[in-house]
PDB file of C-alpha atoms in Angstrom:
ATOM      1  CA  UNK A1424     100.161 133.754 166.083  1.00  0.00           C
ATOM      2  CA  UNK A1425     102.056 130.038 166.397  1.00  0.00           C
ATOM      3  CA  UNK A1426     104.847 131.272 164.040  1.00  0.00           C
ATOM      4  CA  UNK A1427     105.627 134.627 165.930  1.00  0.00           C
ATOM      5  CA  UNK A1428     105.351 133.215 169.262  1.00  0.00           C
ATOM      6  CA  UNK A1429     107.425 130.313 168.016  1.00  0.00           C
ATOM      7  CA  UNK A1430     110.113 132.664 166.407  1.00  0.00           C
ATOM      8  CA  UNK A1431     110.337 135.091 168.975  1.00  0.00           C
ATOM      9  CA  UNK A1432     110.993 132.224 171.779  1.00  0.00           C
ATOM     10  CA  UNK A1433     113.981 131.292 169.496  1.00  0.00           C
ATOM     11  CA  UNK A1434     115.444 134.909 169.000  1.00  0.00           C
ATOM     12  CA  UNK A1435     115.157 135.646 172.718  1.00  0.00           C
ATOM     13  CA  UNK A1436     117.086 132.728 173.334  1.00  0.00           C
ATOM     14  CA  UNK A1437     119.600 132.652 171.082  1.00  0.00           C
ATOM     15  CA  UNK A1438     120.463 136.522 172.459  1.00  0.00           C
ATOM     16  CA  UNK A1439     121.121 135.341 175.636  1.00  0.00           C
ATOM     17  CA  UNK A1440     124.219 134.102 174.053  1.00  0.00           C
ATOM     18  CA  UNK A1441     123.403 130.281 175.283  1.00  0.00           C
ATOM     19  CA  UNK A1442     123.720 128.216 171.983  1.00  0.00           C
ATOM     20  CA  UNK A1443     127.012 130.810 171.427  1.00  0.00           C
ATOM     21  CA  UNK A1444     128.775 127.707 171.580  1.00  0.00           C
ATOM     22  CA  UNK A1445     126.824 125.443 169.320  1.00  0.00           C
ATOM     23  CA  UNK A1446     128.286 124.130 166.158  1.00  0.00           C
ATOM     24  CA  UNK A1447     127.891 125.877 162.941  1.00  0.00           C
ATOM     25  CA  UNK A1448     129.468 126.608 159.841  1.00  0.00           C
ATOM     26  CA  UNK A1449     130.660 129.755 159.420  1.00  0.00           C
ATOM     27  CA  UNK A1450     132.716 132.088 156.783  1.00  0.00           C
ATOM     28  CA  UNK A1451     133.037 132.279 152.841  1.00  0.00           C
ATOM     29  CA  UNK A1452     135.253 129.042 153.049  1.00  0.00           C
ATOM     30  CA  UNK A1453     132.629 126.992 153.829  1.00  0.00           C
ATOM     31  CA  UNK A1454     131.042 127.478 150.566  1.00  0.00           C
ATOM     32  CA  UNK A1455     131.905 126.048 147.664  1.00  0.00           C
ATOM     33  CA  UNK A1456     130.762 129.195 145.351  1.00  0.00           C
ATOM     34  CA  UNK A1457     133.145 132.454 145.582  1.00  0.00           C
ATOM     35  CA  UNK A1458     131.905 135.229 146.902  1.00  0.00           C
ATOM     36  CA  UNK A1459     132.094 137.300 143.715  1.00  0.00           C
ATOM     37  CA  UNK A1460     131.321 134.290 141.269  1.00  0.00           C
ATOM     38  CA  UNK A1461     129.844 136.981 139.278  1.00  0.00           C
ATOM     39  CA  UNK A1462     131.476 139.604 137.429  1.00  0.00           C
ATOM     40  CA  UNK A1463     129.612 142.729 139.346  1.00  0.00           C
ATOM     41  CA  UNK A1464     131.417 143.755 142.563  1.00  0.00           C
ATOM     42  CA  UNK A1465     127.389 145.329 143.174  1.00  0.00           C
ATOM     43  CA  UNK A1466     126.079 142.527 143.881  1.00  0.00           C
ATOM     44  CA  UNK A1467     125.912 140.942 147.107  1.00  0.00           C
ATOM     45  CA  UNK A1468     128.508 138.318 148.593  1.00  0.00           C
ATOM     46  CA  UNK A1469     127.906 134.266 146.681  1.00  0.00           C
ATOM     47  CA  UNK A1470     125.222 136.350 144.398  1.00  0.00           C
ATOM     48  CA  UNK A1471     123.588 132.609 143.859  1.00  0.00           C
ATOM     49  CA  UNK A1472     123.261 130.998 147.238  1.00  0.00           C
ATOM     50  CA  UNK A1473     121.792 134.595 148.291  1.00  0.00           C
ATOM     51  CA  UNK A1474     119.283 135.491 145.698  1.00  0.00           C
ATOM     52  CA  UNK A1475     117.806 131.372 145.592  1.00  0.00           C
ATOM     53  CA  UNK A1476     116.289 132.555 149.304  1.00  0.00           C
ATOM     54  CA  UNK A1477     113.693 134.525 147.534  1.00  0.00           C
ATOM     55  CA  UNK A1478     112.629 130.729 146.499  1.00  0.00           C
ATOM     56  CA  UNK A1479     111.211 129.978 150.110  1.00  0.00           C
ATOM     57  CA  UNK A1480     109.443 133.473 150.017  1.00  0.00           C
ATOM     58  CA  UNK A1481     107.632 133.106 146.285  1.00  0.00           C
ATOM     59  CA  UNK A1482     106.429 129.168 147.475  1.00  0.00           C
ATOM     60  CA  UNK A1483     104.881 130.299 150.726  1.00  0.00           C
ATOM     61  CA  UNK A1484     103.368 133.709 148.743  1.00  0.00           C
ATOM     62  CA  UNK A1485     102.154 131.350 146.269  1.00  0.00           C
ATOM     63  CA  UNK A1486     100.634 128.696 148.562  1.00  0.00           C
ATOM     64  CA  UNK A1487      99.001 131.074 150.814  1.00  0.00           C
ATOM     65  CA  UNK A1488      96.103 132.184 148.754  1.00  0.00           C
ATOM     66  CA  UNK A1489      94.996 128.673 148.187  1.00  0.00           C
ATOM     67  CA  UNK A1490      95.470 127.253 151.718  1.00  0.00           C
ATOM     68  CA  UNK A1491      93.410 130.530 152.819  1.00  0.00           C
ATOM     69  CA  UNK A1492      90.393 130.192 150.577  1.00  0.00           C
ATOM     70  CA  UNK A1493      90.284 126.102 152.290  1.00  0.00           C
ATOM     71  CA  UNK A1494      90.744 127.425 155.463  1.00  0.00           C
ATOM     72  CA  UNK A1495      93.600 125.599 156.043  1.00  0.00           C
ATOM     73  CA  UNK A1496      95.087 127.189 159.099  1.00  0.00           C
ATOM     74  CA  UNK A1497      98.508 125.346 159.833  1.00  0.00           C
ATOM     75  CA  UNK A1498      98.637 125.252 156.109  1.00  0.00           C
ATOM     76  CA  UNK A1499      99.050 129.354 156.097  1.00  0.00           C
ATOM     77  CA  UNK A1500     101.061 128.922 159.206  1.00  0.00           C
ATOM     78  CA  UNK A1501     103.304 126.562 156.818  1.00  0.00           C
ATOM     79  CA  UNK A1502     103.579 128.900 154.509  1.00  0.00           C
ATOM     80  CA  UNK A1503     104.568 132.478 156.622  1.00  0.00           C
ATOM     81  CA  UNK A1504     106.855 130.120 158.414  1.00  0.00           C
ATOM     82  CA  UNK A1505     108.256 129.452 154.682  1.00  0.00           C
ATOM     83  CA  UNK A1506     108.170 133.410 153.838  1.00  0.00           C
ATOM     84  CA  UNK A1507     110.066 133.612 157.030  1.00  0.00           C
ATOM     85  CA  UNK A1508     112.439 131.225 156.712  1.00  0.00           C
ATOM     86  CA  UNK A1509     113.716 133.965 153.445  1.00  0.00           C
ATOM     87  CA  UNK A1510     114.659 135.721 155.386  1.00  0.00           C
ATOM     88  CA  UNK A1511     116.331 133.982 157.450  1.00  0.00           C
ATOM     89  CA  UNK A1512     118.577 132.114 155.380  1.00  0.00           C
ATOM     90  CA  UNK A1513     119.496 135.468 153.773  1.00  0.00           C
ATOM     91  CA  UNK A1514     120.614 137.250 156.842  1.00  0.00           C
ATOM     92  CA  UNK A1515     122.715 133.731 157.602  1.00  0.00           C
ATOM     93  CA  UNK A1516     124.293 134.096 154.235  1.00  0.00           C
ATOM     94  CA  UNK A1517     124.423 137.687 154.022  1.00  0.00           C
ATOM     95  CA  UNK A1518     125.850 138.091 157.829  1.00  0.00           C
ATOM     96  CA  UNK A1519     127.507 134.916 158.583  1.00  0.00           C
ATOM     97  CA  UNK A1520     127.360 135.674 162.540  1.00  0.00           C
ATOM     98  CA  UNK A1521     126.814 132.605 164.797  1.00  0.00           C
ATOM     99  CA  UNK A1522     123.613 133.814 166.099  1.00  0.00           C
ATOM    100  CA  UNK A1523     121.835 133.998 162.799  1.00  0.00           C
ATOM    101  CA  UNK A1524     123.596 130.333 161.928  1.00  0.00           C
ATOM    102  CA  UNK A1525     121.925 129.000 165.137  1.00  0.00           C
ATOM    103  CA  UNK A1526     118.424 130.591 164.147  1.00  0.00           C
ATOM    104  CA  UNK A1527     118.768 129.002 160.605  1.00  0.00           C
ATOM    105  CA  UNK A1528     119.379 125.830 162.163  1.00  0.00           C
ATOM    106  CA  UNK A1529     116.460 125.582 164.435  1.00  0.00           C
ATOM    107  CA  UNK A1530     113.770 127.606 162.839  1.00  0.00           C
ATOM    108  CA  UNK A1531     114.521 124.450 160.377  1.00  0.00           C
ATOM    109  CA  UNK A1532     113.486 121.661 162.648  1.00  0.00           C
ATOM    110  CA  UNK A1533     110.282 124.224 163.529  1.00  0.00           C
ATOM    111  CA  UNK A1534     109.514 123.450 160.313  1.00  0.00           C
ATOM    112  CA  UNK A1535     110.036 120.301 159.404  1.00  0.00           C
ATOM    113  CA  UNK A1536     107.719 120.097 162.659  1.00  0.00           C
ATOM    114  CA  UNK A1537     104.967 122.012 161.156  1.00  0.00           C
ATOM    115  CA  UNK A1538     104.599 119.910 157.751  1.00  0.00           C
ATOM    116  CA  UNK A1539     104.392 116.404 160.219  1.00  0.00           C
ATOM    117  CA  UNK A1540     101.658 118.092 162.321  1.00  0.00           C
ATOM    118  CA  UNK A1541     100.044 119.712 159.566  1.00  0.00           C
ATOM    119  CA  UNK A1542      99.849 115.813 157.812  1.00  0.00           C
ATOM    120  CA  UNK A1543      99.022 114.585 160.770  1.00  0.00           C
ATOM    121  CA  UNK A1544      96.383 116.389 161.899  1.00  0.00           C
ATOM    122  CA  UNK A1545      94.158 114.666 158.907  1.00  0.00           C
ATOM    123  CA  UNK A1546      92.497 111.057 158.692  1.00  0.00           C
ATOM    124  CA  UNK A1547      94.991 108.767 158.636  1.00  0.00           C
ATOM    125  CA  UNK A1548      95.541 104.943 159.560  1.00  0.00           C
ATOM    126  CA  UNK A1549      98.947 104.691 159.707  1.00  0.00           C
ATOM    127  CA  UNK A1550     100.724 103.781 163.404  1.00  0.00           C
ATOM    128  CA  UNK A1551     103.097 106.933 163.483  1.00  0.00           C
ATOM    129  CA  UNK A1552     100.145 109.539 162.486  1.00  0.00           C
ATOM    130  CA  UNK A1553      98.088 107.898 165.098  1.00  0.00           C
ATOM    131  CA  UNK A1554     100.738 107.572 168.079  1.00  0.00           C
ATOM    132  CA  UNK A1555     101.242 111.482 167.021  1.00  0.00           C
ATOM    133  CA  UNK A1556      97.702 112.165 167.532  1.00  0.00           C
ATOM    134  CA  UNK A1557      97.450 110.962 170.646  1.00  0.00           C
ATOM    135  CA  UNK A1558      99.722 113.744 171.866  1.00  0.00           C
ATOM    136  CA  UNK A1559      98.412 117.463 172.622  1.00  0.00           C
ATOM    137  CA  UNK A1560     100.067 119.262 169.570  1.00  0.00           C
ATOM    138  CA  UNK A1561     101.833 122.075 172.722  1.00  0.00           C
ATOM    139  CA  UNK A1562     103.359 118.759 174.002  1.00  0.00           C
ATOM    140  CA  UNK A1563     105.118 117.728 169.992  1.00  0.00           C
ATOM    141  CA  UNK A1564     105.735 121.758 169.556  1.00  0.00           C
ATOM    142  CA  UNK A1565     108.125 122.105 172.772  1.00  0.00           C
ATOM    143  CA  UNK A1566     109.128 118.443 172.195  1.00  0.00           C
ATOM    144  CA  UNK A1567     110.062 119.617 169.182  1.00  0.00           C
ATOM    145  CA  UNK A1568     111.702 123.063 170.604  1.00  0.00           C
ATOM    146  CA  UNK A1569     113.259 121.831 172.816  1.00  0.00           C
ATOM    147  CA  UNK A1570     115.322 119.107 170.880  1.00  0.00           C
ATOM    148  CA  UNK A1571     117.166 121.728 169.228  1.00  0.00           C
ATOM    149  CA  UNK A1572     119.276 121.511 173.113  1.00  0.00           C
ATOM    150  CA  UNK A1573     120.978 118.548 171.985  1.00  0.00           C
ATOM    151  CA  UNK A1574     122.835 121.010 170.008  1.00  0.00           C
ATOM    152  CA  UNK A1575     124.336 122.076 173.028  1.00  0.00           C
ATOM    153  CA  UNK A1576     125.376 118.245 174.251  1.00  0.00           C
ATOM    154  CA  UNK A1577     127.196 117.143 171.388  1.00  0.00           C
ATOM    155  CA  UNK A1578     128.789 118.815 168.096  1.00  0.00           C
ATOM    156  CA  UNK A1579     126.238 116.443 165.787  1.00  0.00           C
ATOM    157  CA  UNK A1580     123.049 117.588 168.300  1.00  0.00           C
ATOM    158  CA  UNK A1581     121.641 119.864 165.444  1.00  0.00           C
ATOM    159  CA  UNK A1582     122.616 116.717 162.732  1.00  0.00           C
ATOM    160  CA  UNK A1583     120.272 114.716 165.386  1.00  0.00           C
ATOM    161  CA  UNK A1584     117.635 116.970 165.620  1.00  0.00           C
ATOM    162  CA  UNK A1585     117.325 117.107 161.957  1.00  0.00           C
ATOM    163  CA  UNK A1586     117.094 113.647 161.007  1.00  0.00           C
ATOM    164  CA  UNK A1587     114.383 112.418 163.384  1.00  0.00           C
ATOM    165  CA  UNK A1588     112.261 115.576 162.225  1.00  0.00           C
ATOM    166  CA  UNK A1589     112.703 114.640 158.615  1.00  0.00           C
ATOM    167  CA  UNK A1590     112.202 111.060 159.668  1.00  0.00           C
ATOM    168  CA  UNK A1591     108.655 111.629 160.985  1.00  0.00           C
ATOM    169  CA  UNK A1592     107.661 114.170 158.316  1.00  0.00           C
ATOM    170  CA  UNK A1593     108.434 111.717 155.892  1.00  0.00           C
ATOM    171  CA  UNK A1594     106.941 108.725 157.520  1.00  0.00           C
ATOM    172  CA  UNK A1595     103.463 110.687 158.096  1.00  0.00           C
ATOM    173  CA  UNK A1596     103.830 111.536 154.658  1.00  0.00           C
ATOM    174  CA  UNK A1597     103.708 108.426 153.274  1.00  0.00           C
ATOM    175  CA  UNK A1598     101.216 107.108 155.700  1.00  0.00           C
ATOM    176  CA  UNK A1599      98.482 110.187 154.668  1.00  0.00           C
ATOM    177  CA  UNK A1600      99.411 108.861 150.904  1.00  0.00           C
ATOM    178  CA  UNK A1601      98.858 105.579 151.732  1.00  0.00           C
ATOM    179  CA  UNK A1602      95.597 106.028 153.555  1.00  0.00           C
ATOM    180  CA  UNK A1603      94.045 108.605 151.003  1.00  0.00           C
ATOM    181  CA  UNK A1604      96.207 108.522 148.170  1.00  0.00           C
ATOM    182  CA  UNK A1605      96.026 107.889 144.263  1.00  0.00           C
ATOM    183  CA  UNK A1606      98.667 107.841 141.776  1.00  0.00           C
ATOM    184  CA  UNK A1607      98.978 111.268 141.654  1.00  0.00           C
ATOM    185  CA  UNK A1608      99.713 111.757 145.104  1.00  0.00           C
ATOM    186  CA  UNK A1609     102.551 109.028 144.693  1.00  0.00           C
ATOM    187  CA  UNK A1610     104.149 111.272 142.308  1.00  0.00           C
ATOM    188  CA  UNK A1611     104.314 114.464 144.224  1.00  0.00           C
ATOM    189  CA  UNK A1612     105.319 112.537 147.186  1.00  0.00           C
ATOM    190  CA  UNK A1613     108.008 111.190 145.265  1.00  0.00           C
ATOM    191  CA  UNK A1614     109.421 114.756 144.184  1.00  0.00           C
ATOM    192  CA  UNK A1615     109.137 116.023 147.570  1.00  0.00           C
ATOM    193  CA  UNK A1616     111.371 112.894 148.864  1.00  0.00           C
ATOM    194  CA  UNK A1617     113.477 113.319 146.239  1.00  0.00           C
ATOM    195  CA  UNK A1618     113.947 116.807 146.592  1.00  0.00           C
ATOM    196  CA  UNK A1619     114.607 116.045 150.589  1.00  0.00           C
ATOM    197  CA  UNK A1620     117.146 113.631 149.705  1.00  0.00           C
ATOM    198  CA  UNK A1621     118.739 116.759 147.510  1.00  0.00           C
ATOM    199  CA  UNK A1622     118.506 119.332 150.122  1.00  0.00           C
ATOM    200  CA  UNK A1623     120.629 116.977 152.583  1.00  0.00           C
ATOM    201  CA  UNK A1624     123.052 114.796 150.111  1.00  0.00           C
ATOM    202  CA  UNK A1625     123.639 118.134 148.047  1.00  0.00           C
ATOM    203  CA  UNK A1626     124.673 120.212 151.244  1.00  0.00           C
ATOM    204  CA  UNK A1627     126.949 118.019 152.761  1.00  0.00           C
ATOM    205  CA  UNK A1628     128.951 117.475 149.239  1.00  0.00           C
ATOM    206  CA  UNK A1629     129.218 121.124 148.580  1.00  0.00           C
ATOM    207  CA  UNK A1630     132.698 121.652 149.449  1.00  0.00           C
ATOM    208  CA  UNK A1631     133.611 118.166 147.554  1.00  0.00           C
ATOM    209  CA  UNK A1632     131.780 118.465 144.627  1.00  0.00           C
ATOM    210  CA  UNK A1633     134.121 121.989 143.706  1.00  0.00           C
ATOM    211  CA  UNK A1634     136.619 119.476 143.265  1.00  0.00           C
ATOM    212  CA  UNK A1635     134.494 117.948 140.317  1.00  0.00           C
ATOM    213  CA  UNK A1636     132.175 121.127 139.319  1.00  0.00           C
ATOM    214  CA  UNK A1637     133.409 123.569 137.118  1.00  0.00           C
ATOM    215  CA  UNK A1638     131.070 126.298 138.034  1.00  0.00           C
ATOM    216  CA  UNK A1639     131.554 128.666 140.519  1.00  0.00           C
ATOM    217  CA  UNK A1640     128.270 129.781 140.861  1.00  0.00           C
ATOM    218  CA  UNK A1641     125.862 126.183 140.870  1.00  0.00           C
ATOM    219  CA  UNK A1642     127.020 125.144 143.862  1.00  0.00           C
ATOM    220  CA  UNK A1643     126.478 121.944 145.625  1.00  0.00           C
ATOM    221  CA  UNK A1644     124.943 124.212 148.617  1.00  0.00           C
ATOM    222  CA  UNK A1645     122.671 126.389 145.844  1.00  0.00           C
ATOM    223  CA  UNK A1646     121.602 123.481 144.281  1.00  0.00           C
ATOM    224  CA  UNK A1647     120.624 122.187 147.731  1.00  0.00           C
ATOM    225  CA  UNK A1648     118.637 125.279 148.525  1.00  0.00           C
ATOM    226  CA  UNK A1649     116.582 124.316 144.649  1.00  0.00           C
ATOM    227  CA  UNK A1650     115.824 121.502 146.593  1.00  0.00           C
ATOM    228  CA  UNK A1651     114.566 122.480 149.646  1.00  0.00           C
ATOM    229  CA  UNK A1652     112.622 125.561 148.119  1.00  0.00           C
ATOM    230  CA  UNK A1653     111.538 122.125 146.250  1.00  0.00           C
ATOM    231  CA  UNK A1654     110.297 120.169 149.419  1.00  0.00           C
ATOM    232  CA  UNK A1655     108.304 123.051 150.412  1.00  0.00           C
ATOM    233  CA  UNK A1656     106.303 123.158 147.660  1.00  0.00           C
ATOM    234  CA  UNK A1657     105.547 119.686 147.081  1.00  0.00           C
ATOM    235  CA  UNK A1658     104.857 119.430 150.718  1.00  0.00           C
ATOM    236  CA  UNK A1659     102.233 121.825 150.775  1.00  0.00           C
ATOM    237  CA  UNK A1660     100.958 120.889 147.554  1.00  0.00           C
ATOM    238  CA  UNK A1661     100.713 117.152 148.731  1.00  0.00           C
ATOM    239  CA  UNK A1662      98.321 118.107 151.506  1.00  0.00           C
ATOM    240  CA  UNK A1663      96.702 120.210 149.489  1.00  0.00           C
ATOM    241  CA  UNK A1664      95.881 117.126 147.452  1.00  0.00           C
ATOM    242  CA  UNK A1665      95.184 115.077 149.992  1.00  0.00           C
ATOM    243  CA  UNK A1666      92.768 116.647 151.686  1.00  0.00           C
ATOM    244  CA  UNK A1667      90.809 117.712 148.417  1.00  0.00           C
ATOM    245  CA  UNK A1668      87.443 116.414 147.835  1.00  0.00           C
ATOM    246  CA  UNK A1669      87.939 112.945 146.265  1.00  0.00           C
ATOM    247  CA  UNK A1670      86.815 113.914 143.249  1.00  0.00           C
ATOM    248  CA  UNK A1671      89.311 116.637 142.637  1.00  0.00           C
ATOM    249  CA  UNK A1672      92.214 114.194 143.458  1.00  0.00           C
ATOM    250  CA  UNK A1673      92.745 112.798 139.754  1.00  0.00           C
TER     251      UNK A1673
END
């Protein structure tokens, strides 16, 4: 229910042509890998940053099961919003319109807002988690909505947005591993930071790295998406961990 209320207040919006006007990246330029880096005119347009979407859609599929049999309910709401977000990112490579850039964008924070509640809503002592909890969850979802606006204010509003979600996610993160962690916990959390630090370093160098990359195909931007199909799983699979009986921890 939170995922297609939350999804359908962003598609209304964005068709009211309001965040027309927002910064995105748009066209085949922006991408580093050609649009037929493959030799089969078939297939569809940058064959490799399109078909490493299905990524988000296996880790939620795969996820779901297990997070269902816990009763883990914002953990299944993590991982539709994950089968979701597929699609998504496939229309916005597929269509390349502005409208499907914008709900990329801030479907995106929405979930990077979803793994900080979900850790968050668990035991912790740490001084974010707590401050968090202290807040109705309605209040940090619009909060969290609504920051997407500063998109509209400046050209780096999205850029904003995106780092104080990841901020937070990562700080509760490492609070819940702190407060309930082991060694094995330290590792996952390691790969999903690591994979975060991918998914943003690796997207931004895209267009440089094809000055230094001799294949057209891995991409700076389709190794990014590795990455954050990465972070995804790691995240749910560090909560999973953490909230395991003690004894199933090792």
């Amino acid at each position: 229910a939170v995922v297609s209320t939350q999804s359908t207040g962003h598609i209304v919006l964005i068709n009211t042509g309001w965040f027309d006007s927002v910064t995105t990246e748009l066209g085949y330029e922006m991408y580093a890998e050609r649009v037929h880096s493959l030799p089969f005119q078939s297939l569809p347009p940058m064959p490799f940053n399109t078909l490493v979407n299905a990524g988000y859609f296996i880790v939620g599929a795969a996820w779901l099961p297990a997070l269902t049999r816990s009763r883990d309910e914002q953990g299944q709401e993590f991982c539709w919003y994950s089968m979701f977000y597929s699609g998504i990112q496939l229309a916005r490579i597929v269509l390349q319109t502005q409208r499907a850039a914008v709900l990329d964008q801030w479907i995106t924070t929405t979930i990077f807002c979803h793994v900080t509640l979900w850790i968050s809503s668990h035991p912790c002592g740490g001084v974010v988690t707590r401050s968090l909890n202290l807040v109705p969850r309605p209040l940090l979802l619009l909060l969290s909505f609504f920051s997407y606006f500063l998109a509209l204010l400046f050209p780096i509003g999205f850029d904003i947005s995106l780092a104080a979600h990841i901020l937070l996610a990562v700080t509760v993160g490492l609070e819940a591993h702190n407060s309930r962690g082991n060694s094995r916990s330290s590792l996952i959390f390691g790969k999903a930071v690591a994979c975060c630090v991918g998914f943003v370093v690796l997207k931004v160098l895209d267009l440089p790295l094809k000055e230094y990359w001799t294949p057209n195909c891995v991409s700076g931007h389709f190794l990014s998406k590795l990455c954050d199909v990465g972070q995804i799983y790691y995240a749910a699979e560090l909560v999973y961990i953490l909230n395991a009986p003690k004894q199933h921890r090792e």
